Tab-separated table of N, CA and C in Angstrom:
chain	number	residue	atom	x	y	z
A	114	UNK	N	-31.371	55.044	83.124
A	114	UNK	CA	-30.904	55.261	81.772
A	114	UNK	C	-29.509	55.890	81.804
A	115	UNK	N	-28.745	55.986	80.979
A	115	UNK	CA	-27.293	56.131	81.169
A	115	UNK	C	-27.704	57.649	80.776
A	116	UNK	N	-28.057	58.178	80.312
A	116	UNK	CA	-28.398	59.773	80.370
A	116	UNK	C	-28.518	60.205	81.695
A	117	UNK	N	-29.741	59.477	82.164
A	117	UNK	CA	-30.092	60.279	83.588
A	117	UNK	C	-28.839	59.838	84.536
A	118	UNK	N	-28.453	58.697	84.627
A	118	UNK	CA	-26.667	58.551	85.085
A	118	UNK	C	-25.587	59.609	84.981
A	119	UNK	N	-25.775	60.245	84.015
A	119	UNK	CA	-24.886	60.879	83.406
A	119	UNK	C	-25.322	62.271	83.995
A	120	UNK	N	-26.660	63.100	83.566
A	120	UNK	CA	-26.712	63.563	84.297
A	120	UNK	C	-27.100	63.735	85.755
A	121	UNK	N	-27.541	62.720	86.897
A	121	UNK	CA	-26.815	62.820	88.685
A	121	UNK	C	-25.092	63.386	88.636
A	122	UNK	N	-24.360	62.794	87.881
A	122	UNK	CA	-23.235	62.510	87.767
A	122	UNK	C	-22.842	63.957	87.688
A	123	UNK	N	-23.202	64.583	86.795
A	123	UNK	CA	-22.655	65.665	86.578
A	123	UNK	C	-23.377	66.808	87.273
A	124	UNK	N	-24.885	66.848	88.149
A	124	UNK	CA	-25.031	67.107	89.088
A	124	UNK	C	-24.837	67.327	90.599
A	125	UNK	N	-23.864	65.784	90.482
A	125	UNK	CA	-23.062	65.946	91.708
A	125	UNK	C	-21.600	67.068	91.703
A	126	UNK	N	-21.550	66.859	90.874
A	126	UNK	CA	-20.188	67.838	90.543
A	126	UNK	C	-20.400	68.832	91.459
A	127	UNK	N	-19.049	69.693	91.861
A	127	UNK	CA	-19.140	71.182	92.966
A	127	UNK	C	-19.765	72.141	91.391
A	128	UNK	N	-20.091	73.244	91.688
A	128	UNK	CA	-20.700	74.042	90.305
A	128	UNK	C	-19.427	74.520	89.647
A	129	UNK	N	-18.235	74.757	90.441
A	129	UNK	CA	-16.654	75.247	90.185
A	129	UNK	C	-16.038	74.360	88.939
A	130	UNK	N	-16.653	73.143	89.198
A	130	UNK	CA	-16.371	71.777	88.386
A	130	UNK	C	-16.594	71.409	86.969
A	131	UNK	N	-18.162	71.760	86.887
A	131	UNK	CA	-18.737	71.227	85.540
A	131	UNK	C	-18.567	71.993	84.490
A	132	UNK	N	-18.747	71.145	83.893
A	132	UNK	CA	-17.979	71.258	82.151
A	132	UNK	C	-19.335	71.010	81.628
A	133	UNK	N	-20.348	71.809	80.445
A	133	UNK	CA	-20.831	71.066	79.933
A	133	UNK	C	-20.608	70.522	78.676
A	134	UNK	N	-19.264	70.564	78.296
A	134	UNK	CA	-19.028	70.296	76.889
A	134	UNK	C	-18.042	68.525	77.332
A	135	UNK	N	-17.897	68.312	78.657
A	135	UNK	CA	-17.532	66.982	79.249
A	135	UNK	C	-18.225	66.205	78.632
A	136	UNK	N	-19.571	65.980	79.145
A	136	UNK	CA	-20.865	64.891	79.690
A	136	UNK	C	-20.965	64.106	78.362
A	137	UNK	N	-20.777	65.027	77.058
A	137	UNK	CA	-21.230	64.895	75.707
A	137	UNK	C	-23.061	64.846	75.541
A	138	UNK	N	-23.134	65.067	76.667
A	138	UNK	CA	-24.705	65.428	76.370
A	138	UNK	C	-25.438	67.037	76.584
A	139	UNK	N	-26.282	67.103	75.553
A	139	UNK	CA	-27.033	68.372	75.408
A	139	UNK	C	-27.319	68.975	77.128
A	140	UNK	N	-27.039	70.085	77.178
A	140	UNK	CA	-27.291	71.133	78.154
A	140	UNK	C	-28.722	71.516	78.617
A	141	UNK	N	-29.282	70.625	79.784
A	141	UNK	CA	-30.746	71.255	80.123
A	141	UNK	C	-30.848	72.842	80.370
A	142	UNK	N	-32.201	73.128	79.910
A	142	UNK	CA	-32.549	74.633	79.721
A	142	UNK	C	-33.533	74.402	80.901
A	143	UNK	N	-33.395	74.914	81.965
A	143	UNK	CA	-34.207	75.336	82.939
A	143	UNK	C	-34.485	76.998	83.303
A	144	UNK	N	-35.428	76.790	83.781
A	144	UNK	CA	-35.914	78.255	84.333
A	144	UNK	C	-36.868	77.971	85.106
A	145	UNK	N	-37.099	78.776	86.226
A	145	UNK	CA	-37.835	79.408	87.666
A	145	UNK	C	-38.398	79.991	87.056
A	146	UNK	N	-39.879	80.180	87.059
A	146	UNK	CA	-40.317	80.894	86.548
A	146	UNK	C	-41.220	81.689	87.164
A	147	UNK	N	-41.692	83.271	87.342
A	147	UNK	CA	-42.197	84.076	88.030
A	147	UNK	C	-42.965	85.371	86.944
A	148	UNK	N	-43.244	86.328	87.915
A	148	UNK	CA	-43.397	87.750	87.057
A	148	UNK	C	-43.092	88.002	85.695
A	149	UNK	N	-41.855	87.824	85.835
A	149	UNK	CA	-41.051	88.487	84.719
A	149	UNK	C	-40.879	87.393	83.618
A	150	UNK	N	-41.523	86.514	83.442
A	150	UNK	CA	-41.627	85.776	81.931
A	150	UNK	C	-41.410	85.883	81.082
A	151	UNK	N	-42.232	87.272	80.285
A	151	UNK	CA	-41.841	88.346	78.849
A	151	UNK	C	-40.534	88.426	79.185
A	152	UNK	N	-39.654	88.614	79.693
A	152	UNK	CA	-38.433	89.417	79.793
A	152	UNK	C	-37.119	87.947	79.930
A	153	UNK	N	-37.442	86.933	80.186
A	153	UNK	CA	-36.787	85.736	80.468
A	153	UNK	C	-37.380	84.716	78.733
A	154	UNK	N	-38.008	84.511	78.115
A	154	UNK	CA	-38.234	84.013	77.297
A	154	UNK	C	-37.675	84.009	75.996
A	155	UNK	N	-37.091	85.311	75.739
A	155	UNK	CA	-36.295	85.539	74.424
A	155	UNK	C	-34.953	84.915	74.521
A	156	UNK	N	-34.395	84.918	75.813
A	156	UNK	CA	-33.481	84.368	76.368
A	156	UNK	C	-33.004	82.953	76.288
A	157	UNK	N	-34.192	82.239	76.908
A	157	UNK	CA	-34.512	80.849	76.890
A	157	UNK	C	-34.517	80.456	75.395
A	158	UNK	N	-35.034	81.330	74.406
A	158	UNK	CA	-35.388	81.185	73.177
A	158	UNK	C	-34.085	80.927	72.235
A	159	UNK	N	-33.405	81.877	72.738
A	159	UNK	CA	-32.185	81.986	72.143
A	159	UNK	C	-30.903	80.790	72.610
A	160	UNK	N	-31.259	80.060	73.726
A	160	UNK	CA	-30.557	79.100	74.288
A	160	UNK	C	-31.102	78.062	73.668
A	161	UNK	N	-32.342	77.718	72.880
A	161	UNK	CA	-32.585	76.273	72.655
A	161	UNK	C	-32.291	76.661	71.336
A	162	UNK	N	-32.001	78.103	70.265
A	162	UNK	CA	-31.370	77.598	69.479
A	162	UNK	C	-30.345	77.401	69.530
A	163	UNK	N	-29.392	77.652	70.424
A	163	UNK	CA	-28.343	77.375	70.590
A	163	UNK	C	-27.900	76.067	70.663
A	164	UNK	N	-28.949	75.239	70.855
A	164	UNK	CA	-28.893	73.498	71.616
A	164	UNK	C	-30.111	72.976	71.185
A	165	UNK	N	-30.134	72.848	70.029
A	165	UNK	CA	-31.713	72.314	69.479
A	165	UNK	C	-31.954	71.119	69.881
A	166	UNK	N	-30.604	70.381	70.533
A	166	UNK	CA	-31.423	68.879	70.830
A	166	UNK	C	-31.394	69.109	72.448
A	167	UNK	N	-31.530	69.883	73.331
A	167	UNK	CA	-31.761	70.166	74.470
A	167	UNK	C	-33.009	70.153	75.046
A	168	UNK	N	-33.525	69.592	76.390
A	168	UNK	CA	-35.092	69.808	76.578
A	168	UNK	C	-34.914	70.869	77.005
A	169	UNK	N	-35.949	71.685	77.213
A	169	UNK	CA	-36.468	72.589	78.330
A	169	UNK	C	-37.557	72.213	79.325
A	170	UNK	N	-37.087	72.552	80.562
A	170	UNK	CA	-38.133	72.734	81.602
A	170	UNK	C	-38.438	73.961	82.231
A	171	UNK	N	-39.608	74.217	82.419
A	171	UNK	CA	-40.182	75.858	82.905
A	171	UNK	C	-40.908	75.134	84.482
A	172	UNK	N	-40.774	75.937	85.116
A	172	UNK	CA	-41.339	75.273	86.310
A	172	UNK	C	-42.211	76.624	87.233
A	173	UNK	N	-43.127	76.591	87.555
A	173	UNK	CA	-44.033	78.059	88.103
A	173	UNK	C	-44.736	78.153	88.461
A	174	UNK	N	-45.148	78.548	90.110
A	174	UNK	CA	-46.944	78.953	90.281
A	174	UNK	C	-47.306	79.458	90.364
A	175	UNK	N	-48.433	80.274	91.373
A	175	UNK	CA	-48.743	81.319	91.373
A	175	UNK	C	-48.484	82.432	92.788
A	176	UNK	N	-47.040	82.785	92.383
A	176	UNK	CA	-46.994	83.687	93.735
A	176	UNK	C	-47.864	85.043	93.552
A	177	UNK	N	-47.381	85.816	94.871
A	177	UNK	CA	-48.295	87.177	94.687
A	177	UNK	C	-48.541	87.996	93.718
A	178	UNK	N	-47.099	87.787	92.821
A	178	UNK	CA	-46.704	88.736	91.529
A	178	UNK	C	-47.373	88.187	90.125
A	179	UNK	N	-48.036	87.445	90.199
A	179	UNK	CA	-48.525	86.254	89.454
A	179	UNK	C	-49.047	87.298	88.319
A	180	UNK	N	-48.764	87.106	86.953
A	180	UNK	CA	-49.445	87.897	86.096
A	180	UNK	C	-50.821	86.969	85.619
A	181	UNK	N	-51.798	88.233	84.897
A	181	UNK	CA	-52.806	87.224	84.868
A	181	UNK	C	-52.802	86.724	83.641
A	182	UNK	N	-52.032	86.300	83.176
A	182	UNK	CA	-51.866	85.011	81.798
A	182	UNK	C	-51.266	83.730	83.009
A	183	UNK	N	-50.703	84.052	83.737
A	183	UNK	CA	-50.511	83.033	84.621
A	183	UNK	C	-51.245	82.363	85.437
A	184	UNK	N	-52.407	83.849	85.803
A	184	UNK	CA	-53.417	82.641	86.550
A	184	UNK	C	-54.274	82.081	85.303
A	185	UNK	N	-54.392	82.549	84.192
A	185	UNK	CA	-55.686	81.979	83.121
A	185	UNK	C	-54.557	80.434	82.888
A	186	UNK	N	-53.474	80.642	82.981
A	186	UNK	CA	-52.850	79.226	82.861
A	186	UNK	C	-52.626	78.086	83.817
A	187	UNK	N	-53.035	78.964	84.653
A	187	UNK	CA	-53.012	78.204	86.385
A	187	UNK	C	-51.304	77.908	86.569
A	188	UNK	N	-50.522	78.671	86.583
A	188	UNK	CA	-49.428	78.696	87.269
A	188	UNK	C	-48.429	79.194	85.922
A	189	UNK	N	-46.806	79.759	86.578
A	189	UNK	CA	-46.242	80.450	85.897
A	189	UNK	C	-45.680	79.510	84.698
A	190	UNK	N	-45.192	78.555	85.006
A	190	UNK	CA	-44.811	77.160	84.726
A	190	UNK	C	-45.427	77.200	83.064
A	191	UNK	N	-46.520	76.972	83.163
A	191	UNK	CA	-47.456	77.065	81.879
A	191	UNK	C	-47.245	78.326	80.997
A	192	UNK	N	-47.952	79.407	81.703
A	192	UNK	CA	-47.715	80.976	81.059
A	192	UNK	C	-46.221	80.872	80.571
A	193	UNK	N	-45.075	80.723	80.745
A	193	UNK	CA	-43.501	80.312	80.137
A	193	UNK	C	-43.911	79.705	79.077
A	194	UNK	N	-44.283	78.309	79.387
A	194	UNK	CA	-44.404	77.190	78.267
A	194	UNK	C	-45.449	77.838	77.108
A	195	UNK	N	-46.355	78.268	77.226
A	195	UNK	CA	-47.314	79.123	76.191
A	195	UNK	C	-46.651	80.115	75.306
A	196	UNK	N	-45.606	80.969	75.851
A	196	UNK	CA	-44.729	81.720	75.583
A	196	UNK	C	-44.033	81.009	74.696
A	197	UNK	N	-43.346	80.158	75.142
A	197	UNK	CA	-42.106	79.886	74.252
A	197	UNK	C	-43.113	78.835	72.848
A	198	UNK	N	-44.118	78.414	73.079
A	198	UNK	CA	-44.083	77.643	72.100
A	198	UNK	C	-45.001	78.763	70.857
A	199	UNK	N	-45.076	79.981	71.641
A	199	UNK	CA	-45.674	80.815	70.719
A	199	UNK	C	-44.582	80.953	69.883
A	200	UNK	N	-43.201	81.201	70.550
A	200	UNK	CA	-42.438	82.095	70.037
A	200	UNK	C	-41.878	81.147	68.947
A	201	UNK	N	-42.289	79.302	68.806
A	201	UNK	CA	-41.895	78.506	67.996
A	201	UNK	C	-40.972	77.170	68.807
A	202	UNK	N	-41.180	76.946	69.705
A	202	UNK	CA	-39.952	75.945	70.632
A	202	UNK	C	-41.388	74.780	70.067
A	203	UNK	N	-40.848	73.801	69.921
A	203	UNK	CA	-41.626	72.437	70.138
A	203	UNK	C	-41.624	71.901	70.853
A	204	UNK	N	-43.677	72.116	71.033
A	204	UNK	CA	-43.815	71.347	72.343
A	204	UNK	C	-42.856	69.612	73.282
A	205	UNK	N	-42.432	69.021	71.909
A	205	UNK	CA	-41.894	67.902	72.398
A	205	UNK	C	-40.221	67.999	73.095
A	206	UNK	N	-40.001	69.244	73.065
A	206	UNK	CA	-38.867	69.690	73.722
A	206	UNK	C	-39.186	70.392	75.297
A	207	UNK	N	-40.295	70.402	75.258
A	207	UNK	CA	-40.788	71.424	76.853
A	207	UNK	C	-41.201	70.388	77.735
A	208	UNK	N	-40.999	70.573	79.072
A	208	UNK	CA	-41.817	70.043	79.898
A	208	UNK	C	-42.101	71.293	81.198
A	209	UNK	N	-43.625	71.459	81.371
A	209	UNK	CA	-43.789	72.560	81.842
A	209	UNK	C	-44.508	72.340	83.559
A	210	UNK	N	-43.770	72.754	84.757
A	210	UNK	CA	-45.054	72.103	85.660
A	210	UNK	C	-45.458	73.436	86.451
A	211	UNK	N	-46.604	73.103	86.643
A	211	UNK	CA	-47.381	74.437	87.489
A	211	UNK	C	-48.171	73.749	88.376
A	212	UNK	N	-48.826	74.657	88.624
A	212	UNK	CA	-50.257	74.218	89.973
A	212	UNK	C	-51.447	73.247	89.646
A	213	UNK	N	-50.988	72.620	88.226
A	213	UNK	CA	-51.914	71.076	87.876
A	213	UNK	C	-51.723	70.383	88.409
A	214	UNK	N	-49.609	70.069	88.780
A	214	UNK	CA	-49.304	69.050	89.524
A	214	UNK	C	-49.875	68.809	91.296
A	215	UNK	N	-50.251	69.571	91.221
A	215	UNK	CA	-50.602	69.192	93.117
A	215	UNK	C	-52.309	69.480	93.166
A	216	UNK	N	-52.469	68.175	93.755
A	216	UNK	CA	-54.106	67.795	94.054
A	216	UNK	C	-54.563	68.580	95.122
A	217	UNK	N	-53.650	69.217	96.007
A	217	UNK	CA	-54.284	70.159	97.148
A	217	UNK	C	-54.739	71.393	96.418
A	218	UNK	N	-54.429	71.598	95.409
A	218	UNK	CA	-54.381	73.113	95.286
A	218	UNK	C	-56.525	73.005	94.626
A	219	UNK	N	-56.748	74.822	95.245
A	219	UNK	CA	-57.899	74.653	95.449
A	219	UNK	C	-58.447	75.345	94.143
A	220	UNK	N	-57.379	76.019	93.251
A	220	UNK	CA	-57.595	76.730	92.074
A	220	UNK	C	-57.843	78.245	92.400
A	221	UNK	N	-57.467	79.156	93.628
A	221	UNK	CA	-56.917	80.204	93.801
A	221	UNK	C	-55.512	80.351	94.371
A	222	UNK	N	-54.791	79.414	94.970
A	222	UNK	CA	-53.269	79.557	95.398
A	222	UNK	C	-52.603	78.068	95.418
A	223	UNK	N	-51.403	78.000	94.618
A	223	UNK	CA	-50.183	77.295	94.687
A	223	UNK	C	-49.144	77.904	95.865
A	224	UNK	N	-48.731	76.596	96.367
A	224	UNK	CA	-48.374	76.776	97.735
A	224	UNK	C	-46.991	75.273	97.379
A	225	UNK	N	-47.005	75.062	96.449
A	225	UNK	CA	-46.135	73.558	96.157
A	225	UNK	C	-45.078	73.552	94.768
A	226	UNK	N	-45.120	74.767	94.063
A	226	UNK	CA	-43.612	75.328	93.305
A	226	UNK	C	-43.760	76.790	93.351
């Protein structure tokens, strides 16, 4: 798709390089997501109003620090995404991955984000 073209393209860029007001396309909202969720979410929150036609992706599993809304969600990934759509983000703007995506996992440890 000439989007996803567009963005490799501007992925390849050195980070010294990119422009995101170049591409003419909306600015992905990513986040790593860990522990500190509550404290990263208002943030995120405040960036998709900033860019309402922007997706977000939350991505998270369950490391040691894992809070337990994260394990009731089975990875951090989710616990983010629960968050933000509390806080009002639409779901059709999120894409969230945690410890669903991998068939090894035994449902006490993510070992694969």
């Amino acid at each position: 798709s000439p989007y996803l073209h567009s963005l490799l393209a501007w992925l390849a860029t050195p980070l010294t390089d990119r422009r995101i007001d170049e591409s003419g396309l909306p600015p992905l909202i990513f986040s790593a997501c860990n522990w500190y969720n509550d404290w990263k979410a208002p943030t995120i929150m405040e960036l998709a109003t900033r860019y309402p036609d922007s997706q977000v992706i939350v991505v998270g599993g369950l490391g040691r620090l894992a809070s337990q809304e994260a394990h009731e969600a089975f990875g951090e990934g989710y616990d983010m995404g629960n968050r933000l759509t509390a806080l009002g983000l639409s779901p059709h703007r999120l894409t969230a991955i945690g410890c669903r995506e991998c068939a090894a996992v035994d449902g006490s440890n993510c070992g694969c984000v």
